[in-house]
Tab-separated table of C-alpha atoms in Angstrom:
chain	number	residue	atom	x	y	z
A	101	MET	CA	-32.891	71.389	-4.612
A	102	SER	CA	-31.312	69.760	-1.533
A	103	ILE	CA	-29.862	73.149	0.506
A	104	SER	CA	-26.615	70.500	1.154
A	105	VAL	CA	-25.935	70.907	-2.585
A	106	ASN	CA	-24.573	74.750	-2.020
A	107	LEU	CA	-22.522	73.866	0.879
A	108	SER	CA	-18.700	73.102	1.260
A	109	ASP	CA	-17.771	69.765	1.937
A	110	GLU	CA	-16.637	70.911	5.394
A	111	GLU	CA	-20.279	72.614	6.043
A	112	LEU	CA	-22.138	69.805	4.989
A	113	VAL	CA	-20.213	67.313	7.094
A	114	ASP	CA	-21.680	69.569	10.001
A	115	PHE	CA	-24.968	69.977	8.551
A	116	VAL	CA	-25.042	66.098	8.292
A	117	ARG	CA	-23.827	65.887	12.085
A	118	LYS	CA	-26.723	67.975	13.631
A	119	ASN	CA	-29.064	68.136	11.348
A	120	ASP	CA	-29.803	65.474	8.698
A	121	LYS	CA	-28.185	62.317	8.267
A	122	GLU	CA	-29.950	62.003	4.750
A	123	SER	CA	-27.980	64.513	3.162
A	124	TYR	CA	-24.355	62.001	3.467
A	125	ILE	CA	-25.817	61.410	-0.088
A	126	GLU	CA	-24.248	64.414	-1.477
A	127	VAL	CA	-21.282	63.700	0.390
A	128	VAL	CA	-21.387	59.987	-1.715
A	129	ARG	CA	-22.210	61.724	-4.821
A	130	ARG	CA	-19.206	64.057	-4.279
A	131	TYR	CA	-16.551	62.071	-3.354
A	132	GLN	CA	-17.650	58.103	-5.098
A	133	GLU	CA	-15.948	59.522	-8.947
A	134	LYS	CA	-13.299	60.300	-7.410
A	135	LEU	CA	-12.621	57.974	-5.118
A	136	LEU	CA	-13.010	55.414	-7.014
A	137	ARG	CA	-10.470	56.224	-9.656
A	138	TYR	CA	-7.947	57.271	-7.173
A	139	VAL	CA	-8.983	53.408	-5.515
A	140	ASN	CA	-8.361	51.973	-8.808
A	141	TYR	CA	-5.172	53.480	-9.582
A	142	ILE	CA	-3.635	51.740	-5.826
A	143	ILE	CA	-5.006	48.543	-6.437
A	144	ARG	CA	-6.273	48.475	-9.979
A	145	ASP	CA	-9.117	46.023	-9.016
A	146	GLU	CA	-12.421	47.210	-10.112
A	147	ASN	CA	-14.853	44.809	-8.272
A	148	GLN	CA	-12.681	45.330	-5.261
A	149	SER	CA	-12.637	49.239	-5.953
A	150	ASP	CA	-16.281	49.275	-5.081
A	151	ASP	CA	-15.917	47.083	-1.722
A	152	ILE	CA	-13.196	49.565	-0.539
A	153	VAL	CA	-15.273	52.853	-1.650
A	154	GLN	CA	-18.110	51.659	-0.090
A	155	ASN	CA	-16.060	51.034	3.414
A	156	THR	CA	-15.023	54.236	2.855
A	157	PHE	CA	-18.059	56.258	2.878
A	158	ILE	CA	-19.238	53.517	6.138
A	159	LYS	CA	-16.537	54.491	8.303
A	160	ALA	CA	-16.411	57.914	7.223
A	161	TYR	CA	-20.349	58.309	8.168
A	162	LYS	CA	-19.743	55.920	11.561
A	163	ASN	CA	-16.426	58.634	12.190
A	164	LEU	CA	-17.701	61.998	11.313
A	165	HIS	CA	-17.664	63.459	14.460
A	166	GLY	CA	-13.908	62.533	14.801
A	167	PHE	CA	-13.498	65.202	11.421
A	168	ASN	CA	-12.043	68.959	12.509
A	169	THR	CA	-14.074	70.724	10.358
A	170	LYS	CA	-11.325	73.350	10.512
A	171	ARG	CA	-9.492	71.048	8.202
A	172	LYS	CA	-9.924	70.526	4.182
A	173	PHE	CA	-12.319	66.910	3.957
A	174	SER	CA	-11.194	65.861	0.696
A	175	SER	CA	-8.040	65.108	2.548
A	176	TRP	CA	-9.197	63.424	5.338
A	177	ILE	CA	-11.779	60.947	3.138
A	178	TYR	CA	-8.675	60.786	0.953
A	179	ARG	CA	-6.575	59.296	3.440
A	180	ILE	CA	-9.206	56.718	4.515
A	181	ALA	CA	-9.316	55.624	1.367
A	182	HIS	CA	-6.101	55.248	1.084
A	183	ASN	CA	-5.547	53.255	4.257
A	184	GLU	CA	-8.555	50.711	2.908
A	185	ALA	CA	-6.815	50.701	-0.139
A	186	VAL	CA	-3.205	49.840	0.989
A	187	ASN	CA	-4.063	47.612	3.568
A	188	ILE	CA	-5.582	45.321	0.372
A	189	VAL	CA	-2.792	46.068	-1.800
A	190	ARG	CA	-0.628	44.584	1.872
A	191	LYS	CA	-2.442	41.502	1.610
A	192	LYS	CA	-2.984	40.632	-1.913
A	193	LYS	CA	0.509	41.605	-2.802
A	194	ASN	CA	0.172	40.062	-6.375
A	195	GLU	CA	0.603	42.496	-9.274
A	196	ILE	CA	-2.554	42.807	-11.734
A	197	SER	CA	-1.101	43.951	-15.166
A	198	LEU	CA	-2.572	47.232	-16.674
A	199	GLU	CA	-3.706	45.521	-19.512
A	200	LYS	CA	-6.620	44.717	-17.446
A	201	ASN	CA	-7.453	48.098	-16.315
A	202	SER	CA	-7.322	49.357	-20.208
A	203	TRP	CA	-10.430	51.395	-19.089
A	204	ILE	CA	-8.432	53.908	-17.073
A	205	GLY	CA	-6.827	55.441	-20.670
A	206	GLU	CA	-10.289	55.534	-21.739
A	207	LYS	CA	-11.256	57.714	-18.979
A	208	PHE	CA	-8.248	60.160	-19.011
A	209	ALA	CA	-8.149	60.260	-22.784
A	210	GLY	CA	-10.889	63.529	-22.227
A	211	LYS	CA	-9.022	65.293	-19.522
A	212	GLU	CA	-5.469	65.180	-21.489
A	213	ASP	CA	-6.233	68.949	-22.630
A	214	ILE	CA	-6.833	70.735	-19.540
A	215	ILE	CA	-3.238	69.629	-18.400
A	216	GLY	CA	-1.900	72.923	-20.614
A	217	ASP	CA	1.863	71.930	-18.670
A	218	PHE	CA	3.587	69.662	-21.341
A	219	GLU	CA	6.101	68.020	-18.666
A	220	LYS	CA	2.585	67.238	-16.695
A	221	LYS	CA	0.889	66.058	-19.785
A	222	GLU	CA	3.893	63.830	-20.491
A	223	ALA	CA	3.744	62.828	-16.875
A	224	VAL	CA	0.456	61.762	-16.841
A	225	LYS	CA	0.864	59.864	-19.935
A	226	MET	CA	4.038	57.419	-18.839
A	227	ILE	CA	1.857	57.169	-15.351
A	228	LYS	CA	-0.782	55.882	-17.137
A	229	LEU	CA	1.040	53.650	-19.196
A	230	SER	CA	3.121	52.069	-16.210
A	231	LEU	CA	1.347	52.682	-12.907
A	232	ASN	CA	1.512	48.884	-12.452
A	233	ARG	CA	5.182	48.938	-12.282
A	234	LEU	CA	6.058	51.531	-10.287
A	235	PRO	CA	6.019	50.694	-6.255
A	236	ILE	CA	2.905	51.603	-3.865
A	237	LYS	CA	5.197	54.663	-2.366
A	238	TYR	CA	5.794	56.773	-5.735
A	239	ARG	CA	2.218	55.380	-7.194
A	240	SER	CA	0.259	56.888	-4.704
A	241	PRO	CA	1.878	60.503	-4.606
A	242	LEU	CA	1.944	60.987	-8.852
A	243	THR	CA	-1.566	59.251	-8.966
A	244	LEU	CA	-2.842	62.256	-6.823
A	245	PHE	CA	-0.779	64.465	-8.312
A	246	PHE	CA	-0.791	63.977	-11.632
A	247	LEU	CA	-3.992	62.792	-12.246
A	248	GLU	CA	-6.028	63.440	-9.053
A	249	GLU	CA	-4.572	67.218	-9.169
A	250	LYS	CA	-3.826	67.457	-5.390
A	251	SER	CA	-1.764	70.317	-3.809
A	252	TYR	CA	1.561	68.736	-1.948
A	253	GLU	CA	-0.091	70.218	0.959
A	254	GLU	CA	-3.257	68.147	0.650
A	255	ILE	CA	-1.026	64.902	-0.471
A	256	SER	CA	0.925	65.467	2.997
A	257	ASP	CA	-1.905	65.218	4.652
A	258	ILE	CA	-3.696	62.162	2.637
A	259	LEU	CA	-0.403	60.053	2.873
A	260	ARG	CA	0.741	61.657	6.464
A	261	ILE	CA	4.062	62.009	5.199
A	262	PRO	CA	6.055	65.983	4.802
A	263	LYS	CA	5.736	67.311	2.413
A	264	GLY	CA	9.377	67.640	1.647
A	265	THR	CA	8.973	63.942	1.159
A	266	VAL	CA	6.163	64.612	-0.784
A	267	GLY	CA	7.700	66.503	-3.349
A	268	THR	CA	10.640	63.887	-3.197
A	269	ARG	CA	8.530	60.534	-4.298
A	270	ILE	CA	6.667	62.682	-6.892
A	271	GLY	CA	10.752	63.699	-7.982
A	272	ARG	CA	11.776	59.726	-7.964
A	273	GLY	CA	8.415	58.455	-9.250
A	274	LYS	CA	9.050	60.356	-12.455
A	275	GLY	CA	12.300	59.193	-12.987
A	276	LEU	CA	11.650	55.620	-12.403
A	277	LEU	CA	8.550	55.948	-14.703
A	278	LYS	CA	11.270	57.290	-17.304
A	279	LYS	CA	13.529	55.064	-16.692
A	280	ILE	CA	10.090	51.755	-17.163
A	281	CYS	CA	9.083	53.960	-20.239
A	282	ARG	CA	12.320	53.475	-21.509
A	283	ASN	CA	12.864	49.820	-20.564
A	284	GLN	CA	9.337	49.423	-22.647
A	285	LYS	CA	10.709	51.105	-25.850
B	173	MET	CA	-23.608	52.039	-18.316
B	174	GLN	CA	-22.049	49.738	-16.412
B	175	LYS	CA	-20.195	52.406	-15.020
B	176	SER	CA	-23.119	54.312	-13.248
B	177	LYS	CA	-24.917	50.907	-12.357
B	178	VAL	CA	-21.772	50.691	-10.041
B	179	LYS	CA	-22.363	54.465	-9.121
B	180	LYS	CA	-25.799	53.580	-7.638
B	181	ASN	CA	-24.282	50.676	-5.797
B	182	ILE	CA	-21.971	52.192	-3.354
B	183	GLN	CA	-24.528	55.465	-3.038
B	184	GLY	CA	-27.708	53.077	-2.875
B	185	SER	CA	-26.265	50.584	-0.371
B	186	VAL	CA	-24.521	53.418	2.154
B	187	MET	CA	-27.472	54.984	2.451
B	188	ASP	CA	-29.256	52.034	2.690
B	189	LYS	CA	-27.443	50.500	5.438
B	190	ILE	CA	-27.555	54.297	6.739
B	191	ARG	CA	-31.492	54.301	7.172
B	192	LYS	CA	-32.352	51.250	8.523
B	193	ASP	CA	-29.500	52.005	11.146
B	194	HIS	CA	-27.273	49.255	10.165
B	195	ILE	CA	-24.503	51.699	11.041
B	196	SER	CA	-24.377	54.556	12.710
B	197	MET	CA	-22.165	57.603	13.937
B	198	ARG	CA	-20.115	57.284	16.816
B	199	PRO	CA	-21.210	59.885	19.605
B	200	ARG	CA	-18.656	62.660	20.185
B	201	ILE	CA	-18.027	61.619	23.586
B	202	TYR	CA	-15.782	58.728	21.950
B	203	PHE	CA	-13.638	61.023	20.227
B	204	ILE	CA	-12.989	63.153	23.175
B	205	ILE	CA	-12.333	60.335	25.083
B	206	GLY	CA	-10.175	59.404	22.484
B	207	SER	CA	-8.252	62.294	22.353
B	208	PHE	CA	-8.226	62.166	26.086
B	209	LEU	CA	-6.587	58.479	26.893
B	210	PHE	CA	-3.760	59.494	23.673
B	211	ALA	CA	-2.576	62.869	25.340
B	212	ALA	CA	-3.248	60.709	28.837
B	213	GLY	CA	-0.870	57.825	27.014
B	214	LEU	CA	1.642	60.367	25.885
B	215	PHE	CA	2.295	62.287	29.092
B	216	PHE	CA	2.390	58.374	31.138
B	217	ALA	CA	5.081	57.491	28.600
B	218	ILE	CA	6.990	60.255	28.462
B	219	ILE	CA	7.132	60.858	32.697
B	220	MET	CA	7.764	56.783	32.831
B	221	ALA	CA	10.679	57.058	30.207
B	222	VAL	CA	12.262	60.756	31.993
B	223	PHE	CA	11.705	58.810	35.508
B	224	PHE	CA	13.464	54.982	34.354
B	225	VAL	CA	16.338	56.691	33.522
B	226	ASN	CA	16.860	59.379	36.423
B	227	VAL	CA	16.754	55.101	38.019
B	228	ALA	CA	19.490	54.113	35.910
B	229	VAL	CA	21.561	57.154	36.421
B	230	PHE	CA	21.340	57.393	39.763
B	231	ARG	CA	21.947	53.233	39.649
B	232	PHE	CA	24.650	54.092	37.708
B	233	SER	CA	26.638	56.760	39.710
B	234	GLY	CA	26.046	54.884	42.832
B	235	HIS	CA	28.159	51.880	41.456
B	236	SER	CA	29.507	52.367	37.918
B	237	PRO	CA	29.094	48.628	35.911
B	238	PHE	CA	32.001	50.442	33.842
B	239	VAL	CA	34.521	49.400	36.202
B	240	PHE	CA	34.306	46.373	35.834
B	241	LEU	CA	35.174	46.686	31.765
B	242	CYS	CA	38.389	47.636	33.044
B	243	MET	CA	39.435	44.325	34.485
B	244	GLY	CA	39.024	43.409	30.150
B	245	ARG	CA	37.033	40.219	29.405
B	246	PRO	CA	36.797	38.538	33.405
B	247	GLY	CA	34.810	42.374	33.526
B	248	LEU	CA	32.608	41.486	31.159
B	249	GLY	CA	30.209	38.840	33.455
B	250	PRO	CA	30.410	40.907	35.811
B	251	PHE	CA	29.199	44.096	34.234
B	252	ILE	CA	26.445	42.465	32.437
B	253	SER	CA	25.122	41.342	35.782
B	254	SER	CA	25.544	44.725	37.387
B	255	VAL	CA	23.762	46.685	35.171
B	256	PRO	CA	20.524	48.462	35.904
B	257	TRP	CA	18.577	46.351	32.815
B	258	LEU	CA	14.960	46.960	34.279
B	259	SER	CA	15.497	50.595	34.289
B	260	LEU	CA	16.633	50.855	31.054
B	261	LEU	CA	14.069	48.646	29.552
B	262	VAL	CA	11.377	50.554	31.313
B	263	SER	CA	13.007	53.990	30.026
B	264	VAL	CA	13.226	52.627	26.437
B	265	LEU	CA	9.688	51.455	26.448
B	266	GLY	CA	8.502	54.802	27.633
B	267	MET	CA	10.718	56.416	24.873
B	268	THR	CA	8.852	54.305	21.897
B	269	SER	CA	5.487	53.878	23.008
B	270	GLY	CA	5.785	57.935	23.423
B	271	LEU	CA	6.959	58.097	19.632
B	272	LEU	CA	4.453	56.066	18.443
B	273	ILE	CA	2.031	58.057	20.230
B	274	LEU	CA	2.976	61.419	18.856
B	275	LYS	CA	2.556	59.852	15.607
B	276	ARG	CA	-0.871	60.117	15.679
B	277	TYR	CA	-0.574	63.583	15.857
B	278	ASP	CA	-0.187	65.828	13.002
B	279	PHE	CA	3.180	67.491	13.867
B	280	SER	CA	4.523	64.965	13.395
B	281	TYR	CA	4.162	64.360	9.645
B	282	LYS	CA	4.024	68.064	8.905
B	283	ASN	CA	7.594	68.343	10.439
B	284	ASN	CA	10.746	66.441	10.205
B	285	TYR	CA	9.686	63.201	11.966
B	286	LEU	CA	13.786	62.243	12.287
B	287	LEU	CA	13.937	65.306	14.171
B	288	ILE	CA	11.107	65.023	16.788
B	289	VAL	CA	12.762	61.897	17.683
B	290	ILE	CA	16.337	63.541	18.399
B	291	GLY	CA	14.300	65.924	20.518
B	292	LEU	CA	12.576	63.870	22.318
B	293	VAL	CA	15.136	61.363	23.554
B	294	ALA	CA	17.286	64.184	24.399
B	295	MET	CA	14.577	65.780	26.744
B	296	VAL	CA	14.161	62.536	28.461
B	297	LEU	CA	17.482	62.114	28.881
B	298	THR	CA	18.322	65.807	30.040
B	299	SER	CA	15.259	65.026	32.398
B	300	GLY	CA	15.951	61.960	33.300
B	301	PHE	CA	19.862	63.140	34.259
B	302	ILE	CA	18.635	66.186	35.983
B	303	LEU	CA	16.651	64.157	38.082
B	304	SER	CA	19.180	61.529	39.256
B	305	THR	CA	21.183	64.800	40.593
B	306	LEU	CA	18.697	65.627	43.390
B	307	ARG	CA	17.288	64.470	46.588
B	308	PHE	CA	14.505	63.340	45.465
B	309	ASN	CA	15.340	59.529	44.393
B	310	GLU	CA	17.046	59.026	48.295
B	311	LYS	CA	13.024	59.588	49.950
B	312	ILE	CA	11.286	57.505	47.334
B	313	SER	CA	13.517	54.747	46.754
B	314	GLU	CA	11.976	54.067	50.338
B	315	GLU	CA	8.491	53.475	48.433
B	316	LYS	CA	7.843	49.362	48.666
B	317	PHE	CA	7.223	49.031	45.230
B	318	LEU	CA	9.682	51.141	43.459
B	319	ARG	CA	12.477	49.400	46.045
B	320	PRO	CA	13.364	46.698	43.222
B	321	PHE	CA	13.942	49.249	40.800
B	322	TYR	CA	16.736	51.029	43.383
B	323	ARG	CA	18.179	47.842	44.480
B	324	GLN	CA	22.057	47.578	44.185
B	325	LYS	CA	23.924	44.675	44.061
B	326	TYR	CA	27.482	44.508	45.386
B	327	LEU	CA	28.498	41.350	45.576
B	328	SER	CA	26.969	37.979	43.910
B	329	SER	CA	29.051	34.211	42.646
B	330	GLY	CA	31.684	36.216	40.269
B	331	TRP	CA	32.205	39.114	41.716
B	332	VAL	CA	32.369	41.867	44.779
B	333	ILE	CA	32.074	45.203	45.335
B	334	GLY	CA	33.568	46.938	48.751
B	335	LYS	CA	35.665	49.204	51.637
B	336	VAL	CA	38.781	47.998	52.197
B	337	GLU	CA	39.061	47.669	55.671
B	338	ASP	CA	42.168	45.820	56.259
B	339	THR	CA	44.536	44.830	53.965
B	340	GLU	CA	47.265	42.199	54.215
B	341	ALA	CA	50.188	40.226	51.154
B	342	ASP	CA	47.663	37.937	50.965
B	343	PHE	CA	44.265	39.081	52.236
B	344	MET	CA	41.740	42.211	52.380
B	345	LYS	CA	38.544	42.481	54.009
B	346	VAL	CA	36.030	44.921	52.613
B	347	VAL	CA	32.183	45.260	53.841
B	348	THR	CA	30.459	46.069	51.105
B	349	PRO	CA	27.700	48.935	51.393
B	350	GLY	CA	25.148	46.442	52.114
B	351	GLY	CA	27.160	45.467	55.691
B	352	LYS	CA	28.013	42.232	54.455
B	353	HIS	CA	32.016	41.376	55.074
B	354	VAL	CA	33.791	39.574	52.906
B	355	SER	CA	37.430	38.498	53.518
B	356	ILE	CA	39.302	38.208	49.534
B	357	LEU	CA	41.901	35.862	49.334
B	358	ILE	CA	45.303	37.592	46.924
B	359	ASP	CA	47.346	34.885	45.731
B	360	GLU	CA	50.273	35.693	43.073
B	361	ASP	CA	48.346	34.997	39.999
B	362	THR	CA	45.270	37.924	41.436
B	363	GLU	CA	46.131	40.740	38.976
B	364	PHE	CA	45.607	44.690	40.219
B	365	PHE	CA	44.492	47.067	38.018
B	366	PRO	CA	45.806	49.667	37.710
B	367	GLY	CA	48.713	48.903	40.197
B	368	GLU	CA	48.486	47.329	43.687
B	369	ASP	CA	48.681	50.695	45.523
B	370	ILE	CA	45.195	50.191	47.736
B	371	GLU	CA	44.741	51.108	50.811
B	372	VAL	CA	42.375	50.784	53.661
B	373	GLY	CA	38.537	53.088	52.221
B	374	ASP	CA	39.128	52.815	49.166
B	375	THR	CA	36.563	51.341	47.291
B	376	VAL	CA	37.400	48.114	45.002
B	377	TYR	CA	36.224	45.940	42.675
B	378	VAL	CA	36.926	42.294	42.629
B	379	VAL	CA	36.338	39.725	40.178
B	380	GLY	CA	37.208	35.484	41.070
B	381	GLU	CA	35.553	32.836	42.757
B	382	TRP	CA	34.199	32.018	46.274
B	383	GLU	CA	35.790	28.959	48.189
B	384	GLY	CA	33.801	28.884	51.015
B	385	ASP	CA	33.005	31.649	52.755
B	386	LYS	CA	35.795	33.579	51.167
B	387	PHE	CA	36.484	35.160	48.054
B	388	LYS	CA	39.841	34.240	46.104
B	389	ALA	CA	40.380	36.985	43.547
B	390	THR	CA	41.793	36.865	40.119
B	391	LYS	CA	41.197	40.711	39.595
B	392	VAL	CA	40.984	43.291	41.709
B	393	THR	CA	40.740	47.037	40.675
B	394	GLU	CA	40.258	50.299	42.358
B	395	ARG	CA	37.018	52.884	42.018
B	396	LYS	CA	38.872	56.026	41.877
B	397	GLN	CA	36.093	58.526	41.755
B	398	GLY	CA	33.895	56.295	43.637
B	399	ASN	CA	30.671	57.690	45.586
B	400	PHE	CA	31.270	55.368	48.337
B	401	LEU	CA	29.077	57.843	50.739
B	402	ARG	CA	26.323	57.276	48.494
B	403	MET	CA	26.800	53.092	48.224
B	404	GLN	CA	26.751	53.604	52.577
B	405	LYS	CA	23.625	55.199	52.221
B	406	GLU	CA	22.460	52.264	49.956
B	407	LYS	CA	23.699	50.011	53.338
B	408	ARG	CA	20.056	51.335	54.679
B	409	ARG	CA	17.856	50.840	52.389
B	410	SER	CA	19.335	47.616	50.383
B	411	LYS	CA	19.654	44.592	53.619
B	412	SER	CA	16.850	42.889	52.196
B	413	PHE	CA	18.991	42.006	49.434
B	414	PHE	CA	21.722	40.084	51.493
């Protein structure tokens, strides 16, 4: 087993920078799944998600010396992935229906029982059903909070918005989701 | 199955690029220089904004374009042409670029950005006002590259500003701070604001049109609390303008 497996994200980045670029494979291993899932929620296009995540890892590698190891690496790499995804969404603008991304439901089917809180469970269900109809402004914080289980602090760092705004957007997003669900019924 | 294939591709593709040196890490110095340039840019933008707010305030206090607004619509053109737009524009540009650079720093989103904007604008305006009260402007306005920003305009095709040297029923003689003597023609259509009690030594703002080398006044107003001393200091500075 490689030494890099036991390191924290920040220690791993430091190790890659100073000693062994080959250990970057561990960074990719740790974040590939998570980033693919997040990017897919934002752009809802599996093929493009792969390209975005690949670009994210390439950009992160190039700018690895720009990362401050006193900060959280996950927020930093999510931020890069978020920016890449948002750029694509802005370019595309056309919405893809949720039916084309039925795998989202499958992917989270086994995860629901982890979330104990009923309200959270409801929100996750609603997000999965109505994500495509939500503006990206609300889609990102809701996805990060309910599906990626990030804290307000981390979401604030990823989206570069104040913590208060994170809370407001999650609250409003939930409200919008409820409306969408009601209309669907 | 398909999922693991995709996963393998991303991982393989990224590592392949790294191993073959198709991509490489930017050196640490690149980021150090970048941070330094951003900090320098922020500093320069704020200094520029403060300096040009100071120039604008200095020029407003030397000859206030707002006096023309007392004359109503005819005063609008002279007001627009005598406002130091360039200084105001440069100070707004300085503030805007300062705020854009600030947005790159983490504290801009960890705190209320609106408060940061208000704070920065208030700081720039206050510093600009304080700077304009110092004698500093009189010294640096002599600098060749700064002269255009300090150059005051005291007469144009439709207006004249000057100190009254002589006054009669149908004319006035004024001298601009630039040292130019102008004869102002007055007739029954000339309106005085707020009254006709203009005396020798008063500073007047006149709107009208040129008739040869004389200026026919349509509206005249007196600047009660004008800083004519400062305007006279301009005389030495703005010789080239006339």
